[in-house]
Amino acid sequence: MINLKDVNKSFKVKGTTFEACKNINLSVEAGDVYGIVGYSGAGKSTLVRLINALEKPTSGQVVVKGKVINELDGKELRQIRKDIAMIFQSFNLLSSKTVYDNVAIPLLLNNTPKEEIKAKVMAMLEFVGLSDKQNVYPQNLSGGQKQRVGIARALATNPSILLCDEPTSALDPKTTDSILRLLRKVNQELNVTIILITHQINIISKICNKVAVMAEGEIIENGTVKEIFAHPKQQLTKDFINLVVDDFIPDTIFAKAMQEQGPARIYKLRVLNGNVCDTFVPDLRKQFKLELKTLSMSVMEMQGSILTSVGILAKGDAEELARFDSYLYAHYEVKEVTA
Ligand SMILES: Nc1ncnc2c1ncn2[C@@H]1O[C@H](COP(=O)(O)OP(=O)(O)OP(=O)(O)O)[C@@H](O)[C@H]1O
Ligand SMILES: [Mg+2]
């Protein structure tokens, strides 16, 4: 659907060159909800602006549906742009126009017949749950409702790609969840491929199937959300994921475990599997002649998979502990060991 090949984008500011995107290679498949996460200034917005040809790469190719869009202009470029819609953090609604008229804008620009516009706008407002707000002005809507209008407007022309630049950053957590549910519906019911930019990793775990982590203009790590969350490789990715995966062992429990006499270790592990709450430590007890205690456990769901964080105290014979250690490292993501 979208392929970026060796894409670079630099800006010249007062004689000096600034590289906003460096050696970007990214492949987005039809049906993906592809998250791009990174701190402010990482180059995320520049990257999406390359995808809808608002910016041209300094070098490399941006291929959308088989067409190298950075080499297109005129009619062909306008054609492909109609297929790529966008929503923004600040909603970008026209304050002087009603909800209905805001959603109608792209259709008017396309010279769509009036009756068709009406049917489409009403269908889109129904889809986003705002049928009763058609005559309201943006200043009388909540943030979540404004973003719903933004989504209705973006989808009015039946695009196959929706670019979302920080779509929930101005919203509270509950409204954020409702907008994410709506975006999932857009992806699943309307078959729209989504690229979602955010600096909040929890958004990624909620709706994306793939993720790319950006830092200083580069994609430092990318893959499926399941794989990246269970086995992050780069430090920045780990830092992001630590914000959402709860590996915390409460201080008093940790301190008590530290007082154990003899060879003992405290492990923090992550297990990507089915629900292992009941079975994980009991199964380990069957395999190792060690005293094993569960110190903490937290569970999160991600793309239908369960990611469990477990804190374990293992105590016993030094040799058996070493065998246990190798086993854990071979089978799970061991986050931390305290001997
Ligand atoms: N038109 C431009 N001219 C000069 N520099 C630019 C331009 N657009 C972006 N940049 C620079 O490129 C870098 C990346 O900007 P970009 O907006 O892509 O970051 P971002 O990851 O979207 O950040 P944020 O999370 O704050 O939105 C920034 O240092 C920015 O100043
Ligand atoms: Mg940005």
Short mmCIF file of C-alpha atoms and ligand atoms in Angstrom, two decimals:
data_model
loop_
_atom_site.label_atom_id
_atom_site.label_comp_id
_atom_site.label_asym_id
_atom_site.label_seq_id
_atom_site.Cartn_x
_atom_site.Cartn_y
_atom_site.Cartn_z
CA MET A 1 0.00 0.00 0.00
CA ILE A 2 2.74 2.44 1.05
CA ASN A 3 6.46 1.96 0.60
CA LEU A 4 9.17 4.37 1.56
CA LYS A 5 12.53 3.51 0.05
CA ASP A 6 15.71 5.15 1.33
CA VAL A 7 13.82 8.38 1.95
CA ASN A 8 15.68 11.45 3.17
CA LYS A 9 14.21 14.85 3.81
CA SER A 10 16.30 17.85 4.73
CA PHE A 11 15.37 21.46 5.26
CA LYS A 12 17.65 24.42 4.64
CA VAL A 13 17.31 26.96 7.40
CA LYS A 14 19.45 30.10 7.16
CA GLY A 15 22.16 28.36 5.16
CA THR A 16 22.40 25.26 7.37
CA THR A 17 20.88 21.94 6.41
CA PHE A 18 18.71 20.06 8.87
CA GLU A 19 17.90 16.41 8.23
CA ALA A 20 14.34 15.81 9.46
CA CYS A 21 14.04 12.25 8.01
CA LYS A 22 17.04 10.00 7.41
CA ASN A 23 17.21 6.74 5.44
CA ILE A 24 13.59 5.88 6.03
CA ASN A 25 12.51 2.46 4.83
CA LEU A 26 8.96 1.58 5.71
CA SER A 27 6.39 -0.76 4.29
CA VAL A 28 2.73 -0.38 5.18
CA GLU A 29 0.35 -3.10 4.04
CA ALA A 30 -3.33 -2.71 3.20
CA GLY A 31 -5.35 -3.06 6.40
CA ASP A 32 -2.53 -2.05 8.75
CA VAL A 33 -2.96 0.34 11.61
CA TYR A 34 0.66 1.42 11.62
CA GLY A 35 1.78 3.46 14.61
CA ILE A 36 4.74 5.81 14.51
CA VAL A 37 5.95 6.79 17.94
CA GLY A 38 8.69 9.21 18.93
CA TYR A 39 9.41 12.27 20.99
CA SER A 40 8.80 15.81 19.80
CA GLY A 41 11.03 16.75 16.88
CA ALA A 42 11.73 13.12 15.88
CA GLY A 43 10.43 13.77 12.37
CA LYS A 44 7.03 12.08 12.61
CA SER A 45 4.95 14.84 11.04
CA THR A 46 7.52 15.31 8.30
CA LEU A 47 7.23 11.60 7.55
CA VAL A 48 3.44 11.71 7.10
CA ARG A 49 3.72 14.87 5.04
CA LEU A 50 5.98 12.91 2.69
CA ILE A 51 3.31 10.23 2.39
CA ASN A 52 0.61 12.64 1.25
CA ALA A 53 3.11 14.56 -0.89
CA LEU A 54 2.79 17.79 1.07
CA GLU A 55 6.60 17.50 1.19
CA LYS A 56 8.90 16.08 -1.44
CA PRO A 57 11.80 13.90 -0.28
CA THR A 58 15.31 15.23 -0.83
CA SER A 59 16.17 11.72 -2.04
CA GLY A 60 14.49 8.31 -2.18
CA GLN A 61 11.05 7.20 -3.24
CA VAL A 62 7.62 7.39 -1.70
CA VAL A 63 5.48 4.74 -3.35
CA VAL A 64 1.72 4.74 -2.72
CA LYS A 65 -0.35 2.01 -4.39
CA GLY A 66 2.46 1.32 -6.83
CA LYS A 67 2.96 4.95 -7.86
CA VAL A 68 6.10 6.93 -7.03
CA ILE A 69 4.20 9.94 -5.76
CA ASN A 70 7.21 12.22 -5.40
CA GLU A 71 7.56 12.03 -9.18
CA LEU A 72 3.91 12.82 -9.91
CA ASP A 73 2.35 16.19 -10.50
CA GLY A 74 -0.81 17.77 -11.85
CA LYS A 75 -3.83 15.54 -12.31
CA GLU A 76 -2.16 12.29 -11.29
CA LEU A 77 -0.96 13.78 -8.02
CA ARG A 78 -4.40 15.25 -7.27
CA GLN A 79 -5.94 11.85 -8.01
CA ILE A 80 -3.73 9.96 -5.57
CA ARG A 81 -4.08 12.67 -2.93
CA LYS A 82 -7.85 12.14 -2.92
CA ASP A 83 -7.12 8.65 -1.74
CA ILE A 84 -5.10 9.86 1.24
CA ALA A 85 -6.98 11.71 3.96
CA MET A 86 -5.65 13.25 7.13
CA ILE A 87 -6.76 14.21 10.62
CA PHE A 88 -4.92 16.44 13.07
CA GLN A 89 -4.37 17.07 16.77
CA SER A 90 -5.97 20.50 16.47
CA PHE A 91 -8.89 19.15 14.37
CA ASN A 92 -8.50 21.98 11.76
CA LEU A 93 -12.23 22.64 11.41
CA LEU A 94 -13.55 25.86 9.88
CA SER A 95 -15.12 27.77 12.77
CA SER A 96 -17.45 29.78 10.52
CA LYS A 97 -19.05 26.66 9.11
CA THR A 98 -21.48 24.16 10.66
CA VAL A 99 -20.62 20.51 11.22
CA TYR A 100 -22.51 19.65 8.03
CA ASP A 101 -20.64 22.21 5.96
CA ASN A 102 -17.26 21.16 7.37
CA VAL A 103 -17.83 17.56 6.34
CA ALA A 104 -19.11 18.71 2.93
CA ILE A 105 -15.93 20.69 2.09
CA PRO A 106 -13.93 17.93 0.35
CA LEU A 107 -17.03 16.88 -1.59
CA LEU A 108 -17.65 20.44 -2.79
CA LEU A 109 -14.03 20.66 -3.87
CA ASN A 110 -14.59 17.47 -5.88
CA ASN A 111 -17.65 18.99 -7.61
CA THR A 112 -19.89 16.30 -6.18
CA PRO A 113 -23.61 16.82 -7.02
CA LYS A 114 -25.60 18.42 -4.18
CA GLU A 115 -27.89 15.44 -3.51
CA GLU A 116 -24.93 13.11 -3.36
CA ILE A 117 -23.19 15.46 -0.93
CA LYS A 118 -26.19 15.40 1.36
CA ALA A 119 -26.42 11.62 1.38
CA LYS A 120 -22.71 11.23 1.98
CA VAL A 121 -22.45 13.86 4.75
CA MET A 122 -25.42 12.36 6.59
CA ALA A 123 -23.99 8.86 6.23
CA MET A 124 -20.61 9.99 7.57
CA LEU A 125 -22.17 11.87 10.51
CA GLU A 126 -24.15 8.74 11.32
CA PHE A 127 -20.95 6.67 11.13
CA VAL A 128 -19.13 8.91 13.61
CA GLY A 129 -22.19 9.24 15.87
CA LEU A 130 -22.95 12.93 15.28
CA SER A 131 -26.20 12.87 13.27
CA ASP A 132 -27.83 15.26 15.72
CA LYS A 133 -25.06 17.87 15.45
CA GLN A 134 -25.23 18.74 11.77
CA ASN A 135 -26.26 22.37 12.33
CA VAL A 136 -23.92 23.05 15.26
CA TYR A 137 -20.78 25.20 14.95
CA PRO A 138 -17.39 23.81 16.03
CA GLN A 139 -17.09 26.14 19.07
CA ASN A 140 -20.12 24.38 20.57
CA LEU A 141 -18.60 20.91 20.32
CA SER A 142 -16.36 19.04 22.77
CA GLY A 143 -12.86 18.05 21.68
CA GLY A 144 -13.92 14.48 21.05
CA GLN A 145 -16.88 15.64 18.94
CA LYS A 146 -14.58 17.96 16.94
CA GLN A 147 -12.29 15.05 16.16
CA ARG A 148 -15.32 13.01 15.08
CA VAL A 149 -16.17 15.78 12.62
CA GLY A 150 -12.52 15.73 11.46
CA ILE A 151 -12.82 11.99 10.86
CA ALA A 152 -16.16 12.34 9.03
CA ARG A 153 -14.65 15.03 6.80
CA ALA A 154 -11.54 12.97 6.12
CA LEU A 155 -13.61 9.95 5.11
CA ALA A 156 -16.21 11.78 3.01
CA THR A 157 -14.30 11.11 -0.22
CA ASN A 158 -13.84 7.37 0.49
CA PRO A 159 -10.04 7.41 0.88
CA SER A 160 -8.21 4.13 1.31
CA ILE A 161 -5.51 5.69 3.51
CA LEU A 162 -6.02 7.80 6.64
CA LEU A 163 -3.04 9.64 8.13
CA CYS A 164 -3.56 10.63 11.76
CA ASP A 165 -1.11 13.14 13.24
CA GLU A 166 -1.50 13.02 17.04
CA PRO A 167 -5.29 12.60 16.72
CA THR A 168 -5.91 12.24 20.46
CA SER A 169 -3.21 14.43 22.01
CA ALA A 170 -5.69 17.18 22.87
CA LEU A 171 -8.21 14.79 24.44
CA ASP A 172 -8.74 13.30 27.91
CA PRO A 173 -8.14 9.53 28.36
CA LYS A 174 -11.80 8.50 28.14
CA THR A 175 -12.43 10.55 25.00
CA THR A 176 -9.16 9.24 23.59
CA ASP A 177 -10.45 5.68 23.97
CA SER A 178 -13.69 6.52 22.21
CA ILE A 179 -11.80 8.08 19.28
CA LEU A 180 -9.50 5.05 19.10
CA ARG A 181 -12.55 2.79 18.96
CA LEU A 182 -13.89 4.89 16.12
CA LEU A 183 -10.58 4.64 14.25
CA ARG A 184 -10.65 0.88 14.69
CA LYS A 185 -14.14 0.86 13.16
CA VAL A 186 -12.82 2.97 10.26
CA ASN A 187 -10.06 0.43 9.72
CA GLN A 188 -12.23 -2.67 10.00
CA GLU A 189 -15.57 -1.64 8.52
CA LEU A 190 -14.39 0.76 5.83
CA ASN A 191 -11.13 -1.08 5.07
CA VAL A 192 -9.06 2.05 5.51
CA THR A 193 -5.33 1.64 6.09
CA ILE A 194 -4.26 3.90 8.95
CA ILE A 195 -0.97 5.52 9.84
CA LEU A 196 -1.12 6.95 13.32
CA ILE A 197 1.49 9.25 14.77
CA THR A 198 1.76 9.70 18.49
CA HIS A 199 4.18 10.33 21.32
CA GLN A 200 2.00 8.18 23.61
CA ILE A 201 2.95 4.52 23.49
CA ASN A 202 -0.30 3.40 25.18
CA ILE A 203 -2.19 4.53 22.06
CA ILE A 204 -0.05 2.19 19.98
CA SER A 205 -0.76 -0.82 22.21
CA LYS A 206 -4.48 -0.10 22.01
CA ILE A 207 -5.07 -0.03 18.27
CA CYS A 208 -1.98 -0.59 16.14
CA ASN A 209 -0.87 -3.91 14.68
CA LYS A 210 2.55 -2.53 13.70
CA VAL A 211 4.82 0.14 15.09
CA ALA A 212 7.89 2.13 14.10
CA VAL A 213 9.92 3.99 16.71
CA MET A 214 11.48 7.24 15.46
CA ALA A 215 14.35 9.20 16.95
CA GLU A 216 16.26 12.09 15.40
CA GLY A 217 14.81 11.51 11.97
CA GLU A 218 15.45 7.78 11.86
CA ILE A 219 13.33 4.69 12.35
CA ILE A 220 15.33 2.90 15.02
CA GLU A 221 13.08 -0.14 15.38
CA ASN A 222 9.92 -1.43 13.74
CA GLY A 223 7.78 -4.53 13.50
CA THR A 224 4.56 -6.00 14.79
CA VAL A 225 3.29 -4.50 18.04
CA LYS A 226 3.27 -7.93 19.67
CA GLU A 227 6.90 -8.60 18.82
CA ILE A 228 8.19 -5.13 19.68
CA PHE A 229 6.30 -5.01 22.99
CA ALA A 230 7.43 -8.45 24.06
CA HIS A 231 11.05 -8.08 22.89
CA PRO A 232 12.11 -4.46 22.45
CA LYS A 233 15.73 -4.08 21.36
CA GLN A 234 16.60 -0.40 21.38
CA GLN A 235 16.85 1.48 24.67
CA LEU A 236 14.36 4.16 23.55
CA THR A 237 11.83 1.47 22.63
CA LYS A 238 12.35 -0.15 26.02
CA ASP A 239 11.84 3.20 27.72
CA PHE A 240 8.58 3.76 25.85
CA ILE A 241 7.30 0.27 26.60
CA ASN A 242 8.23 0.54 30.27
CA LEU A 243 5.67 3.34 30.43
CA VAL A 244 2.81 0.95 29.68
CA VAL A 245 3.93 -2.48 30.80
CA ASP A 246 3.69 -2.59 34.56
CA ASP A 247 6.72 -4.56 35.88
CA PHE A 248 6.63 -2.94 39.27
CA ILE A 249 7.30 -5.01 42.38
CA PRO A 250 6.09 -3.00 45.39
CA ASP A 251 8.98 -1.74 47.56
CA THR A 252 8.00 -3.60 50.74
CA ILE A 253 7.64 -6.91 48.89
CA PHE A 254 10.96 -6.37 47.11
CA ALA A 255 12.74 -5.42 50.35
CA LYS A 256 11.41 -8.52 52.11
CA ALA A 257 12.54 -10.75 49.23
CA MET A 258 15.99 -9.17 49.40
CA GLN A 259 16.31 -10.37 53.01
CA GLU A 260 16.20 -14.06 51.99
CA GLN A 261 19.28 -15.93 53.13
CA GLY A 262 21.37 -18.14 50.84
CA PRO A 263 21.47 -18.16 47.01
CA ALA A 264 18.39 -16.35 45.73
CA ARG A 265 17.42 -14.14 42.84
CA ILE A 266 14.57 -11.80 42.03
CA TYR A 267 13.43 -11.81 38.40
CA LYS A 268 11.22 -9.48 36.44
CA LEU A 269 9.96 -11.27 33.35
CA ARG A 270 7.60 -10.62 30.47
CA VAL A 271 5.62 -13.46 28.98
CA LEU A 272 3.70 -13.11 25.72
CA ASN A 273 1.26 -15.93 25.63
CA GLY A 274 -2.25 -16.84 26.62
CA ASN A 275 -3.39 -16.22 30.16
CA VAL A 276 -0.60 -17.65 32.35
CA CYS A 277 -1.67 -16.14 35.69
CA ASP A 278 -2.64 -19.49 37.19
CA THR A 279 -0.06 -21.69 35.55
CA PHE A 280 3.20 -19.82 35.12
CA VAL A 281 4.93 -20.25 38.47
CA PRO A 282 3.33 -23.66 39.26
CA ASP A 283 4.69 -24.98 35.93
CA LEU A 284 8.17 -23.69 36.78
CA ARG A 285 7.96 -25.40 40.18
CA LYS A 286 7.41 -28.73 38.42
CA GLN A 287 10.56 -28.25 36.35
CA PHE A 288 13.00 -26.87 38.94
CA LYS A 289 13.92 -27.92 42.45
CA LEU A 290 13.71 -24.38 43.75
CA GLU A 291 11.57 -22.44 46.13
CA LEU A 292 9.65 -20.08 43.81
CA LYS A 293 7.46 -17.23 45.00
CA THR A 294 5.31 -14.95 42.86
CA LEU A 295 6.05 -11.40 44.02
CA SER A 296 3.95 -9.49 41.50
CA MET A 297 1.91 -10.02 38.36
CA SER A 298 0.26 -7.66 35.91
CA VAL A 299 -1.56 -8.43 32.70
CA MET A 300 -2.29 -6.36 29.60
CA GLU A 301 -4.05 -7.19 26.36
CA MET A 302 -2.53 -6.21 23.06
CA GLN A 303 -3.84 -7.19 19.64
CA GLY A 304 -5.76 -10.06 21.22
CA SER A 305 -2.61 -11.38 22.94
CA ILE A 306 -1.89 -11.31 26.63
CA LEU A 307 1.36 -9.83 27.88
CA THR A 308 2.06 -10.78 31.49
CA SER A 309 4.73 -9.21 33.69
CA VAL A 310 5.80 -11.44 36.53
CA GLY A 311 8.04 -10.78 39.51
CA ILE A 312 9.50 -14.00 40.94
CA LEU A 313 11.75 -14.87 43.84
CA ALA A 314 13.81 -18.01 43.19
CA LYS A 315 15.73 -19.60 46.03
CA GLY A 316 17.77 -22.77 46.37
CA ASP A 317 20.82 -24.61 45.18
CA ALA A 318 23.27 -22.43 43.18
CA GLU A 319 23.54 -24.95 40.34
CA GLU A 320 19.78 -25.30 40.01
CA LEU A 321 19.49 -21.51 40.07
CA ALA A 322 21.94 -21.30 37.18
CA ARG A 323 19.86 -23.83 35.22
CA PHE A 324 16.72 -21.83 36.01
CA ASP A 325 18.42 -18.65 34.88
CA SER A 326 19.41 -20.07 31.48
CA TYR A 327 15.91 -21.45 31.00
CA LEU A 328 14.27 -18.08 31.66
CA TYR A 329 16.64 -16.22 29.36
CA ALA A 330 16.05 -18.76 26.61
CA HIS A 331 12.25 -18.61 26.81
CA TYR A 332 11.16 -15.21 28.08
CA GLU A 333 12.04 -11.55 28.05
CA VAL A 334 14.00 -11.18 31.29
CA LYS A 335 13.85 -7.54 32.19
CA GLU A 336 15.81 -7.47 35.39
CA VAL A 337 17.59 -9.84 37.77
CA THR A 338 18.67 -8.98 41.28
CA ALA A 339 20.95 -11.50 42.91
N1 LIG B 1 9.42 23.25 6.98
C1 LIG B 1 10.42 23.07 7.84
N2 LIG B 1 11.52 23.85 7.80
C2 LIG B 1 12.56 23.65 8.65
N3 LIG B 1 12.60 22.69 9.57
C3 LIG B 1 11.54 21.88 9.68
C4 LIG B 1 10.40 22.03 8.84
N4 LIG B 1 9.49 21.08 9.16
C5 LIG B 1 10.05 20.40 10.19
N5 LIG B 1 11.28 20.86 10.49
C6 LIG B 1 12.16 20.35 11.54
O1 LIG B 1 12.26 18.96 11.42
C7 LIG B 1 12.27 18.34 12.70
C8 LIG B 1 11.18 17.30 12.78
O2 LIG B 1 9.93 17.97 12.79
P1 LIG B 1 8.55 17.21 12.85
O3 LIG B 1 7.48 18.23 12.88
O4 LIG B 1 8.50 16.22 11.74
O5 LIG B 1 8.67 16.46 14.24
P2 LIG B 1 7.58 15.66 15.06
O6 LIG B 1 8.19 14.35 15.39
O7 LIG B 1 6.30 15.66 14.33
O8 LIG B 1 7.46 16.51 16.39
P3 LIG B 1 6.16 16.83 17.29
O9 LIG B 1 5.93 15.60 18.13
O10 LIG B 1 6.59 17.99 18.13
O11 LIG B 1 5.03 17.16 16.39
C9 LIG B 1 12.12 19.45 13.73
O12 LIG B 1 13.40 19.75 14.27
C10 LIG B 1 11.60 20.60 12.92
O13 LIG B 1 12.04 21.83 13.45
MG MG B 2 4.44 16.46 14.72
#
